[in-house]
Amino acid sequence: MTGLISARTGPRHSLSASGIVPIRSLQASQLVARFTNPSFLSAKLCKARSLVAAAMEVTKDTSTAAFANHRPSKGLLETWRNADAVCFDVDSTVCLDEGIDELADFCGAGRAVAEWTAKAMTGTVPFEEALAARLSLIKPSLSQVEDCLVKRPPRISPGISDLINKLRDNNTDVFLVSGGFRQMIKPVAFELGIPPENIIANQLLFGASGEYAGFDPTEPTSRSGGKALAVQQIRQDNGYKTLIMIGDGATDLE
């Protein structure tokens, strides 16, 4: 899935506050995607090398600046066509950025939090430890979360909207299964036409005055192994025969 490798399009532009949270949806023609540094990609996906080789049908010539958008194999297409449901990770998958890193940067704790995010994605520390550590550094208030969504709205990955529309046309259900936060994922789901009940994600907790009060530890995606349990529950509750999970980190591989 070439769309899973993160890319940026340039400087941000602050947007004025309004009642509607804007989403920056990018078209492929507006974005020049570049390969991630091979050593980083190897470290990030070392446990999934064989799976990535099967799923990412891109050119092996990393000298080119743009992705070669090869037609997928017949077997891969059949897997997609026969799927009853597809579960997507959100950060660096459906969206170009890591939501918690964006929130941390907005709140002035970007560098320290990004280091913990890297540890969580590669599986070098338990996800629950990384989540608690990052939030203890940020301690975002409700107003900061809302302001971040307005001034730095999530950037939807090129092609994701078209893909989800095709899945919907094929009567394939779509879920968002994320270690990110519901408060930041709901606008993305709304933009993509995904019902809120199809979101499995973490929940930030706030006090009576909107101050940060922690996160809900009962959410399955708040801990290592939680995404696997969530996907199994989705499959069981709906009687799906074939379910696909798409993501870029260690918890997605689980």
Coordinates of C-alpha atoms in Angstrom, one line a residue:
M1 CA 0.0 0.0 0.0
T2 CA 2.0 2.9 -1.2
G3 CA -0.2 5.4 0.5
L4 CA 1.0 4.2 3.9
I5 CA 4.4 5.8 3.6
S6 CA 4.2 9.2 5.1
A7 CA 4.8 12.4 3.1
R8 CA 4.4 16.1 3.6
T9 CA 3.4 18.8 1.2
G10 CA 4.9 21.9 2.8
P11 CA 4.3 24.5 5.5
R12 CA 1.1 24.6 7.3
H13 CA -1.4 27.5 7.1
S14 CA -3.4 28.5 10.1
L15 CA -7.1 28.5 9.5
S16 CA -9.6 30.7 11.3
A17 CA -11.9 29.1 13.8
S18 CA -15.3 28.1 12.8
G19 CA -18.1 25.7 13.8
I20 CA -16.9 23.1 11.3
V21 CA -13.6 21.4 11.6
P22 CA -12.0 21.5 8.1
I23 CA -10.2 18.5 6.6
R24 CA -7.3 19.0 4.2
S25 CA -7.9 16.3 1.5
L26 CA -5.0 16.0 -0.9
Q27 CA -5.1 14.8 -4.5
A28 CA -2.3 12.6 -5.8
S29 CA -1.6 15.3 -8.5
Q30 CA -0.9 17.8 -5.7
L31 CA 1.6 15.6 -3.9
V32 CA 5.1 14.4 -4.8
A33 CA 5.6 11.3 -2.6
R34 CA 9.1 10.3 -1.8
F35 CA 10.4 7.0 -0.4
T36 CA 11.1 6.9 3.2
N37 CA 14.7 6.4 4.1
P38 CA 15.3 2.6 3.6
S39 CA 17.0 2.2 7.0
F40 CA 13.9 3.8 8.7
L41 CA 11.5 1.7 6.7
S42 CA 13.4 -1.4 7.5
A43 CA 13.4 -0.7 11.3
K44 CA 9.8 0.3 11.2
L45 CA 8.6 -2.8 9.4
C46 CA 11.3 -5.4 10.1
K47 CA 8.8 -7.7 11.7
A48 CA 6.5 -7.5 8.7
R49 CA 9.0 -7.8 5.9
S50 CA 7.3 -10.8 4.2
L51 CA 3.9 -9.2 4.5
V52 CA 5.0 -5.9 3.2
A53 CA 6.7 -7.6 0.2
A54 CA 3.4 -9.2 -0.6
A55 CA 1.3 -6.2 -0.2
M56 CA 3.4 -3.3 -1.4
E57 CA 3.8 -3.8 -5.1
V58 CA 6.0 -0.8 -5.8
T59 CA 9.2 -0.4 -7.8
K60 CA 12.4 -1.5 -6.1
D61 CA 14.3 1.3 -7.8
T62 CA 14.5 3.9 -5.0
S63 CA 16.3 6.3 -7.2
T64 CA 13.0 7.6 -8.5
A65 CA 11.4 10.3 -6.6
A66 CA 7.8 9.2 -7.1
F67 CA 6.0 6.0 -6.5
A68 CA 5.3 3.7 -9.4
N69 CA 1.6 3.0 -9.2
H70 CA 1.7 -0.6 -10.4
R71 CA -1.5 -2.6 -11.0
P72 CA -1.8 -5.1 -8.1
S73 CA -1.7 -8.8 -8.7
K74 CA -4.8 -10.8 -9.5
G75 CA -4.6 -12.6 -6.1
L76 CA -4.4 -9.3 -4.2
L77 CA -7.3 -7.8 -6.1
E78 CA -9.4 -10.9 -5.3
T79 CA -8.6 -10.5 -1.6
W80 CA -9.9 -7.0 -1.7
R81 CA -13.0 -7.8 -3.7
N82 CA -13.9 -10.7 -1.5
A83 CA -13.5 -8.9 1.8
D84 CA -16.6 -8.4 4.0
A85 CA -14.9 -5.5 5.8
V86 CA -11.7 -3.5 5.9
C87 CA -10.2 -2.0 9.1
F88 CA -7.9 0.9 8.7
D89 CA -5.3 2.4 11.1
V90 CA -5.7 6.2 11.1
D91 CA -2.4 7.9 11.9
S92 CA 0.1 7.7 9.0
T93 CA -2.4 5.5 7.1
V94 CA -5.8 7.1 6.5
C95 CA -4.1 10.4 7.5
L96 CA -0.6 11.6 6.6
D97 CA 0.4 12.6 10.1
E98 CA 0.6 11.0 13.5
G99 CA -2.3 12.7 15.4
I100 CA -0.7 12.6 18.8
D101 CA 2.6 14.1 17.4
E102 CA 0.6 16.9 15.9
L103 CA -1.2 17.6 19.1
A104 CA 2.1 17.4 21.1
D105 CA 3.7 19.9 18.7
F106 CA 0.7 22.2 19.0
C107 CA 1.0 22.0 22.8
G108 CA 4.8 22.6 22.8
A109 CA 6.0 19.0 23.5
G110 CA 6.6 17.8 20.0
R111 CA 10.2 16.4 20.1
A112 CA 9.9 14.4 23.3
V113 CA 6.6 12.9 22.3
A114 CA 7.8 12.0 18.8
E115 CA 10.5 9.8 20.3
W116 CA 7.9 7.8 22.2
T117 CA 5.8 7.5 19.1
A118 CA 8.7 5.9 17.3
K119 CA 9.1 3.4 20.1
A120 CA 5.4 2.6 20.0
M121 CA 5.3 2.1 16.3
T122 CA 8.3 -0.2 16.2
G123 CA 7.1 -2.2 19.2
T124 CA 10.2 -1.6 21.3
V125 CA 8.0 -0.6 24.3
P126 CA 4.5 -1.7 25.2
F127 CA 1.9 0.6 23.6
E128 CA 0.2 1.4 26.9
E129 CA 3.5 2.6 28.3
A130 CA 4.2 4.8 25.3
L131 CA 0.7 6.2 25.4
A132 CA 0.8 7.1 29.1
A133 CA 4.3 8.6 28.7
R134 CA 3.2 10.8 25.7
L135 CA 0.1 12.1 27.4
S136 CA 1.9 12.9 30.6
L137 CA 4.2 15.1 28.5
I138 CA 1.3 16.8 26.6
K139 CA -1.5 17.0 29.2
P140 CA -3.8 18.5 26.6
S141 CA -6.9 20.4 27.7
L142 CA -10.2 20.1 25.9
S143 CA -9.7 23.6 24.4
Q144 CA -6.2 22.7 23.1
V145 CA -7.6 19.7 21.4
E146 CA -10.4 21.7 19.8
D147 CA -8.0 24.5 18.7
C148 CA -5.5 22.0 17.3
L149 CA -8.3 20.4 15.1
V150 CA -9.2 23.8 13.8
K151 CA -5.7 25.2 13.2
R152 CA -4.1 21.9 12.1
P153 CA -6.8 19.8 10.7
P154 CA -6.0 16.2 9.8
R155 CA -4.6 15.7 6.3
I156 CA -6.2 12.7 4.6
S157 CA -3.9 10.6 2.5
P158 CA -4.2 10.8 -1.2
G159 CA -6.5 8.1 -2.7
I160 CA -8.1 7.0 0.6
S161 CA -11.4 8.7 0.0
D162 CA -11.6 7.1 -3.5
L163 CA -10.7 3.7 -2.0
I164 CA -13.3 3.9 0.7
N165 CA -16.0 4.9 -1.8
K166 CA -15.1 1.9 -3.9
L167 CA -15.3 -0.3 -0.9
R168 CA -18.7 1.1 0.0
D169 CA -19.9 0.6 -3.6
N170 CA -18.8 -3.1 -3.2
N171 CA -20.9 -3.3 0.0
T172 CA -17.7 -3.7 2.0
D173 CA -17.9 -2.3 5.5
V174 CA -15.2 0.1 6.7
F175 CA -13.8 0.6 10.2
L176 CA -11.2 2.8 11.8
V177 CA -9.2 1.0 14.4
S178 CA -6.7 3.4 16.0
G179 CA -4.4 4.0 18.9
G180 CA -5.2 7.7 18.4
F181 CA -8.1 9.6 20.0
R182 CA -11.7 9.6 19.1
Q183 CA -11.9 13.4 19.5
M184 CA -9.4 13.8 16.7
I185 CA -10.7 10.9 14.5
K186 CA -14.4 11.8 14.4
P187 CA -13.9 14.6 11.9
V188 CA -11.9 12.3 9.7
A189 CA -14.6 9.6 9.8
F190 CA -17.3 12.3 9.1
E191 CA -15.3 13.5 6.0
L192 CA -15.0 9.9 4.7
G193 CA -18.6 8.9 5.4
I194 CA -17.7 6.4 8.1
P195 CA -20.3 6.1 10.9
P196 CA -19.0 7.0 14.4
E197 CA -20.0 3.5 15.6
N198 CA -17.3 2.1 13.3
I199 CA -14.6 3.9 15.2
I200 CA -12.5 1.9 17.7
A201 CA -10.0 4.3 19.3
N202 CA -8.8 5.9 22.6
Q203 CA -10.8 8.4 24.6
L204 CA -9.3 11.4 26.2
L205 CA -10.8 12.3 29.6
F206 CA -11.3 15.9 30.8
G207 CA -12.4 17.5 34.1
A208 CA -15.3 19.8 34.7
S209 CA -13.2 22.8 33.6
G210 CA -11.9 21.0 30.5
E211 CA -8.5 20.2 32.1
Y212 CA -6.8 17.0 31.1
A213 CA -7.8 14.1 33.3
G214 CA -6.2 11.0 31.6
F215 CA -7.5 8.5 29.1
D216 CA -9.9 5.6 29.2
P217 CA -7.8 2.4 29.9
T218 CA -10.8 0.2 29.0
E219 CA -10.5 1.0 25.3
P220 CA -8.9 -2.1 23.6
T221 CA -6.5 0.1 21.5
S222 CA -5.0 1.6 24.6
R223 CA -2.7 -1.4 25.1
S224 CA -0.5 -3.8 23.2
G225 CA -2.5 -6.5 21.5
G226 CA -5.6 -4.4 21.7
K227 CA -6.1 -3.9 18.0
A228 CA -6.0 -7.6 17.4
L229 CA -8.7 -8.1 20.0
A230 CA -10.8 -5.3 18.5
V231 CA -10.6 -6.7 15.0
Q232 CA -11.5 -10.2 16.3
Q233 CA -14.5 -8.6 18.0
I234 CA -15.6 -6.8 14.9
R235 CA -15.4 -10.0 12.9
Q236 CA -17.3 -12.0 15.5
D237 CA -20.0 -9.4 16.1
N238 CA -20.8 -9.0 12.4
G239 CA -20.1 -12.6 11.2
Y240 CA -17.5 -11.5 8.7
K241 CA -15.8 -14.3 6.8
T242 CA -12.9 -12.2 5.4
L243 CA -11.6 -9.1 7.1
I244 CA -8.6 -7.0 6.1
M245 CA -6.5 -4.8 8.4
I246 CA -4.4 -2.1 6.9
G247 CA -1.8 -0.2 8.9
D248 CA 1.9 0.8 9.3
G249 CA 3.0 0.0 12.9
A250 CA 3.7 -2.9 15.2
T251 CA 0.1 -2.8 16.7
D252 CA -1.3 -3.2 13.2
L253 CA 0.9 -6.2 12.6
E254 CA -0.5 -7.8 15.7

